[in-house]
PDB file of C-alpha atoms and ligand atoms in Angstrom:
ATOM      1  CA  MET J 193     101.990 134.026 227.953  1.00 53.00           C
ATOM      2  CA  LYS J 194     105.303 135.219 229.295  1.00 50.00           C
ATOM      3  CA  GLU J 195     106.302 138.666 228.217  1.00 58.00           C
ATOM      4  CA  LYS J 196     109.317 139.043 225.990  1.00 68.00           C
ATOM      5  CA  LYS J 197     110.987 141.449 228.426  1.00 75.00           C
ATOM      6  CA  ASP J 198     111.345 138.591 230.953  1.00 88.00           C
ATOM      7  CA  VAL J 199     113.463 136.589 228.551  1.00 95.00           C
ATOM      8  CA  LEU J 200     117.229 136.821 229.048  1.00 97.00           C
ATOM      9  CA  PRO J 201     119.908 136.309 226.392  1.00 97.00           C
ATOM     10  CA  ILE J 202     121.557 132.874 226.696  1.00 98.00           C
ATOM     11  CA  ARG J 203     125.368 132.732 226.739  1.00 98.00           C
ATOM     12  CA  ILE J 204     126.901 130.514 224.072  1.00 97.00           C
ATOM     13  CA  LEU J 205     129.979 128.246 224.202  1.00 97.00           C
ATOM     14  CA  GLY J 206     133.078 130.424 224.057  1.00 96.00           C
ATOM     15  CA  ASP J 207     131.686 132.827 226.689  1.00 98.00           C
ATOM     16  CA  LYS J 208     134.023 132.767 229.723  1.00 98.00           C
ATOM     17  CA  VAL J 209     131.204 132.783 232.284  1.00 98.00           C
ATOM     18  CA  LEU J 210     130.280 129.232 231.219  1.00 98.00           C
ATOM     19  CA  ARG J 211     133.686 128.036 232.433  1.00 98.00           C
ATOM     20  CA  GLU J 212     133.716 129.758 235.827  1.00 98.00           C
ATOM     21  CA  LYS J 213     133.020 128.037 239.132  1.00 98.00           C
ATOM     22  CA  ALA J 214     129.825 129.713 240.366  1.00 98.00           C
ATOM     23  CA  GLN J 215     129.587 131.200 243.868  1.00 98.00           C
ATOM     24  CA  PRO J 216     127.233 129.891 246.580  1.00 98.00           C
ATOM     25  CA  ILE J 217     124.219 132.078 247.356  1.00 97.00           C
ATOM     26  CA  GLU J 218     124.452 133.476 250.927  1.00 95.00           C
ATOM     27  CA  ASP J 219     121.266 135.550 251.087  1.00 94.00           C
ATOM     28  CA  LEU J 220     118.036 135.308 249.192  1.00 96.00           C
ATOM     29  CA  THR J 221     117.497 138.781 247.748  1.00 96.00           C
ATOM     30  CA  ASP J 222     114.689 140.223 245.615  1.00 96.00           C
ATOM     31  CA  GLU J 223     117.187 140.353 242.794  1.00 97.00           C
ATOM     32  CA  ILE J 224     117.697 136.574 242.981  1.00 97.00           C
ATOM     33  CA  ILE J 225     113.941 135.917 243.148  1.00 97.00           C
ATOM     34  CA  LYS J 226     113.452 138.085 240.043  1.00 97.00           C
ATOM     35  CA  LEU J 227     116.342 136.363 238.275  1.00 97.00           C
ATOM     36  CA  ALA J 228     114.783 132.928 238.957  1.00 97.00           C
ATOM     37  CA  LYS J 229     111.457 134.132 237.448  1.00 96.00           C
ATOM     38  CA  LYS J 230     113.199 135.418 234.345  1.00 97.00           C
ATOM     39  CA  MET J 231     115.198 132.211 234.031  1.00 98.00           C
ATOM     40  CA  GLU J 232     111.964 130.181 234.116  1.00 97.00           C
ATOM     41  CA  ALA J 233     110.542 132.345 231.329  1.00 96.00           C
ATOM     42  CA  THR J 234     113.791 132.063 229.347  1.00 97.00           C
ATOM     43  CA  MET J 235     113.888 128.259 229.736  1.00 97.00           C
ATOM     44  CA  LYS J 236     110.271 127.899 228.581  1.00 95.00           C
ATOM     45  CA  MET J 237     110.771 130.232 225.628  1.00 95.00           C
ATOM     46  CA  ALA J 238     113.875 128.294 224.532  1.00 96.00           C
ATOM     47  CA  ASN J 239     112.120 124.917 225.017  1.00 95.00           C
ATOM     48  CA  GLY J 240     114.746 123.793 227.536  1.00 96.00           C
ATOM     49  CA  ILE J 241     114.170 121.406 230.469  1.00 97.00           C
ATOM     50  CA  GLY J 242     116.774 123.164 232.602  1.00 98.00           C
ATOM     51  CA  LEU J 243     118.719 126.412 232.728  1.00 98.00           C
ATOM     52  CA  ALA J 244     121.617 127.367 235.032  1.00 98.00           C
ATOM     53  CA  ALA J 245     122.443 130.920 236.141  1.00 98.00           C
ATOM     54  CA  PRO J 246     125.867 130.982 234.387  1.00 98.00           C
ATOM     55  CA  GLN J 247     123.974 130.448 231.104  1.00 98.00           C
ATOM     56  CA  VAL J 248     122.424 133.889 231.567  1.00 98.00           C
ATOM     57  CA  GLY J 249     125.705 135.421 232.716  1.00 98.00           C
ATOM     58  CA  LYS J 250     125.297 135.107 236.513  1.00 98.00           C
ATOM     59  CA  SER J 251     128.009 133.098 238.205  1.00 98.00           C
ATOM     60  CA  ILE J 252     125.909 131.916 241.169  1.00 98.00           C
ATOM     61  CA  ARG J 253     124.784 128.446 242.289  1.00 98.00           C
ATOM     62  CA  LEU J 254     121.202 128.485 241.059  1.00 98.00           C
ATOM     63  CA  PHE J 255     119.335 126.648 238.318  1.00 98.00           C
ATOM     64  CA  VAL J 256     115.763 126.023 237.237  1.00 98.00           C
ATOM     65  CA  VAL J 257     114.273 122.723 236.042  1.00 98.00           C
ATOM     66  CA  ASP J 258     111.008 122.370 234.158  1.00 97.00           C
ATOM     67  CA  THR J 259     109.577 119.854 236.638  1.00 95.00           C
ATOM     68  CA  GLU J 260     106.159 120.724 235.215  1.00 92.00           C
ATOM     69  CA  TYR J 261     107.230 119.224 231.876  1.00 92.00           C
ATOM     70  CA  LEU J 262     108.810 116.251 233.720  1.00 92.00           C
ATOM     71  CA  GLU J 263     105.471 115.791 235.560  1.00 92.00           C
ATOM     72  CA  ILE J 264     107.165 115.985 238.949  1.00 92.00           C
ATOM     73  CA  SER J 265     105.456 119.127 240.210  1.00 91.00           C
ATOM     74  CA  LYS J 266     102.988 121.725 239.000  1.00 91.00           C
ATOM     75  CA  ARG J 267     105.599 124.432 238.721  1.00 91.00           C
ATOM     76  CA  PRO J 268     109.221 124.595 237.617  1.00 94.00           C
ATOM     77  CA  MET J 269     111.642 124.069 240.515  1.00 97.00           C
ATOM     78  CA  VAL J 270     114.396 126.513 241.477  1.00 98.00           C
ATOM     79  CA  PHE J 271     117.483 124.822 242.983  1.00 98.00           C
ATOM     80  CA  ILE J 272     119.907 126.852 245.085  1.00 98.00           C
ATOM     81  CA  ASN J 273     123.329 125.636 246.332  1.00 98.00           C
ATOM     82  CA  PRO J 274     122.661 121.996 245.356  1.00 98.00           C
ATOM     83  CA  VAL J 275     125.066 119.177 246.264  1.00 98.00           C
ATOM     84  CA  ILE J 276     124.886 115.574 245.035  1.00 98.00           C
ATOM     85  CA  VAL J 277     125.235 113.279 248.063  1.00 98.00           C
ATOM     86  CA  GLU J 278     124.581 109.891 246.439  1.00 98.00           C
ATOM     87  CA  LYS J 279     124.956 108.427 242.966  1.00 98.00           C
ATOM     88  CA  ASP J 280     123.882 105.021 241.732  1.00 98.00           C
ATOM     89  CA  GLY J 281     123.727 103.029 238.496  1.00 98.00           C
ATOM     90  CA  GLU J 282     124.536 104.162 234.994  1.00 97.00           C
ATOM     91  CA  SER J 283     122.554 105.302 231.985  1.00 97.00           C
ATOM     92  CA  VAL J 284     123.220 106.629 228.499  1.00 97.00           C
ATOM     93  CA  PHE J 285     121.063 109.379 227.036  1.00 97.00           C
ATOM     94  CA  GLU J 286     121.367 111.945 224.288  1.00 97.00           C
ATOM     95  CA  GLU J 287     121.962 115.418 225.727  1.00 98.00           C
ATOM     96  CA  GLY J 288     121.921 118.873 224.292  1.00 97.00           C
ATOM     97  CA  CYS J 289     122.489 122.297 225.834  1.00 98.00           C
ATOM     98  CA  LEU J 290     120.933 125.723 225.219  1.00 98.00           C
ATOM     99  CA  SER J 291     124.492 127.125 225.312  1.00 98.00           C
ATOM    100  CA  ILE J 292     125.645 124.805 222.480  1.00 97.00           C
ATOM    101  CA  PRO J 293     122.614 124.941 220.161  1.00 96.00           C
ATOM    102  CA  GLY J 294     122.429 122.166 217.583  1.00 95.00           C
ATOM    103  CA  LEU J 295     125.036 119.866 219.185  1.00 97.00           C
ATOM    104  CA  TYR J 296     123.781 116.568 220.636  1.00 97.00           C
ATOM    105  CA  ALA J 297     125.634 113.532 221.949  1.00 98.00           C
ATOM    106  CA  ASP J 298     125.135 110.459 224.114  1.00 98.00           C
ATOM    107  CA  VAL J 299     126.434 111.019 227.641  1.00 98.00           C
ATOM    108  CA  ILE J 300     126.988 108.373 230.334  1.00 97.00           C
ATOM    109  CA  ARG J 301     125.904 109.444 233.828  1.00 98.00           C
ATOM    110  CA  PRO J 302     124.699 107.857 237.063  1.00 98.00           C
ATOM    111  CA  LYS J 303     121.037 106.871 236.692  1.00 98.00           C
ATOM    112  CA  LYS J 304     119.928 107.793 240.197  1.00 98.00           C
ATOM    113  CA  ILE J 305     121.065 110.537 242.501  1.00 98.00           C
ATOM    114  CA  VAL J 306     120.218 112.098 245.837  1.00 98.00           C
ATOM    115  CA  VAL J 307     120.710 115.843 245.958  1.00 98.00           C
ATOM    116  CA  LYS J 308     120.737 118.111 249.000  1.00 98.00           C
ATOM    117  CA  THR J 309     119.541 121.533 248.008  1.00 98.00           C
ATOM    118  CA  PHE J 310     117.517 124.589 248.817  1.00 98.00           C
ATOM    119  CA  ILE J 311     114.336 125.041 246.795  1.00 97.00           C
ATOM    120  CA  LEU J 312     112.650 128.375 246.266  1.00 96.00           C
ATOM    121  CA  ARG J 313     109.056 128.154 247.500  1.00 93.00           C
ATOM    122  CA  ARG J 314     106.828 131.222 247.703  1.00 90.00           C
ATOM    123  CA  LYS J 315     109.871 133.493 247.880  1.00 91.00           C
ATOM    124  CA  LYS J 316     111.395 131.455 250.735  1.00 94.00           C
ATOM    125  CA  LEU J 317     114.222 128.940 250.867  1.00 96.00           C
ATOM    126  CA  VAL J 318     113.259 125.414 251.870  1.00 97.00           C
ATOM    127  CA  GLU J 319     115.918 122.758 252.490  1.00 97.00           C
ATOM    128  CA  ARG J 320     115.258 119.487 250.705  1.00 97.00           C
ATOM    129  CA  GLU J 321     116.825 116.133 250.041  1.00 98.00           C
ATOM    130  CA  ILE J 322     115.570 114.994 246.643  1.00 97.00           C
ATOM    131  CA  GLU J 323     115.831 111.537 245.122  1.00 97.00           C
ATOM    132  CA  ALA J 324     115.903 111.746 241.379  1.00 97.00           C
ATOM    133  CA  ASP J 325     115.890 109.094 238.696  1.00 96.00           C
ATOM    134  CA  ASP J 326     116.196 108.947 234.887  1.00 95.00           C
ATOM    135  CA  LEU J 327     115.617 112.231 233.051  1.00 96.00           C
ATOM    136  CA  PHE J 328     115.141 114.269 236.251  1.00 97.00           C
ATOM    137  CA  ALA J 329     118.479 112.951 237.618  1.00 98.00           C
ATOM    138  CA  ARG J 330     120.142 113.678 234.306  1.00 98.00           C
ATOM    139  CA  VAL J 331     118.918 117.275 234.113  1.00 98.00           C
ATOM    140  CA  ILE J 332     120.039 117.982 237.701  1.00 98.00           C
ATOM    141  CA  GLN J 333     123.514 116.573 236.975  1.00 98.00           C
ATOM    142  CA  HIS J 334     123.782 118.564 233.737  1.00 98.00           C
ATOM    143  CA  GLU J 335     122.801 121.785 235.557  1.00 98.00           C
ATOM    144  CA  ILE J 336     125.106 121.197 238.558  1.00 98.00           C
ATOM    145  CA  ASP J 337     127.923 120.714 236.036  1.00 98.00           C
ATOM    146  CA  HIS J 338     127.138 124.217 234.713  1.00 98.00           C
ATOM    147  CA  LEU J 339     127.692 125.604 238.234  1.00 98.00           C
ATOM    148  CA  ASP J 340     131.185 124.085 238.167  1.00 98.00           C
ATOM    149  CA  GLY J 341     132.037 125.403 234.705  1.00 98.00           C
ATOM    150  CA  VAL J 342     131.570 121.954 233.139  1.00 98.00           C
ATOM    151  CA  LEU J 343     129.651 121.355 229.897  1.00 98.00           C
ATOM    152  CA  PHE J 344     128.149 118.041 228.738  1.00 98.00           C
ATOM    153  CA  ILE J 345     130.700 117.764 225.928  1.00 98.00           C
ATOM    154  CA  ASP J 346     133.425 117.463 228.591  1.00 98.00           C
ATOM    155  CA  HIS J 347     132.066 113.980 229.401  1.00 97.00           C
ATOM    156  CA  LEU J 348     132.707 112.720 225.857  1.00 97.00           C
ATOM    157  CA  PRO J 349     135.807 110.852 224.678  1.00 96.00           C
ATOM    158  CA  PRO J 350     138.328 113.531 223.518  1.00 97.00           C
ATOM    159  CA  GLU J 351     138.193 112.552 219.831  1.00 97.00           C
ATOM    160  CA  GLU J 352     134.401 112.526 219.650  1.00 96.00           C
ATOM    161  CA  ARG J 353     134.308 115.872 221.462  1.00 97.00           C
ATOM    162  CA  ALA J 354     136.837 117.446 219.079  1.00 97.00           C
ATOM    163  CA  GLU J 355     135.001 116.163 215.992  1.00 97.00           C
ATOM    164  CA  LEU J 356     131.589 117.386 217.188  1.00 97.00           C
ATOM    165  CA  LEU J 357     133.024 120.797 218.054  1.00 96.00           C
ATOM    166  CA  ARG J 358     134.666 121.109 214.651  1.00 96.00           C
ATOM    167  CA  GLU J 359     131.319 120.424 212.954  1.00 95.00           C
ATOM    168  CA  TRP J 360     129.474 122.728 215.318  1.00 96.00           C
ATOM    169  CA  THR J 361     131.895 125.617 214.710  1.00 94.00           C
ATOM    170  CA  LYS J 362     131.663 125.146 210.935  1.00 93.00           C
ATOM    171  CA  LYS J 363     127.844 125.096 211.064  1.00 90.00           C
ATOM    172  CA  ARG J 364     127.722 128.278 213.168  1.00 86.00           C
ATOM    173  CA  HIS J 365     130.033 130.108 210.814  1.00 81.00           C
ATOM    174  CA  SER J 366     128.070 129.105 207.760  1.00 81.00           C
ATOM    175  CA  MET J 367     124.905 130.453 209.415  1.00 69.00           C
ATOM    176  CA  GLY J 368     126.654 133.791 209.202  1.00 61.00           C
TER     177      GLY J 368
HETATM  178 ZN1   ZN O 199     123.392 123.040 229.474  1.00 87.27          ZN
END
């Protein structure tokens, strides 16, 4: 079991940090390694498949993906300074976001991607080119969007987006 103290508060829509363009990571510090650990714990606790640093208030280009849940590796993967270099196909899938709890919508995205990134492995950075498909590709694209201040609702037609946000705001207010 992860200890509660490792779990970070998740920033919610309306928080400015979610709209900032995150900065590239120049040096791997102990602070960043610790942050990645806490983000893994936070993601697991919140039942998310991915979590980007801006969602915990850090405007840096890092995110974690629960690749254990996706059955891609035995441990969650930490992506640092990722860049999508190829996109192919198209798929529609219902997305949600830990920063917009309770709002879900179908989003169209490329089905396959190739991403150039650094991965954190045993406290070291390893450069990788990763081919991702289906849900893995979708999570990576959703998280990279977070690093650019983009949220999944921004991909929706303007009217659908406005309607969903109206409902979401009403629901949050009524929860008091
Ligand atoms: Zn999200």
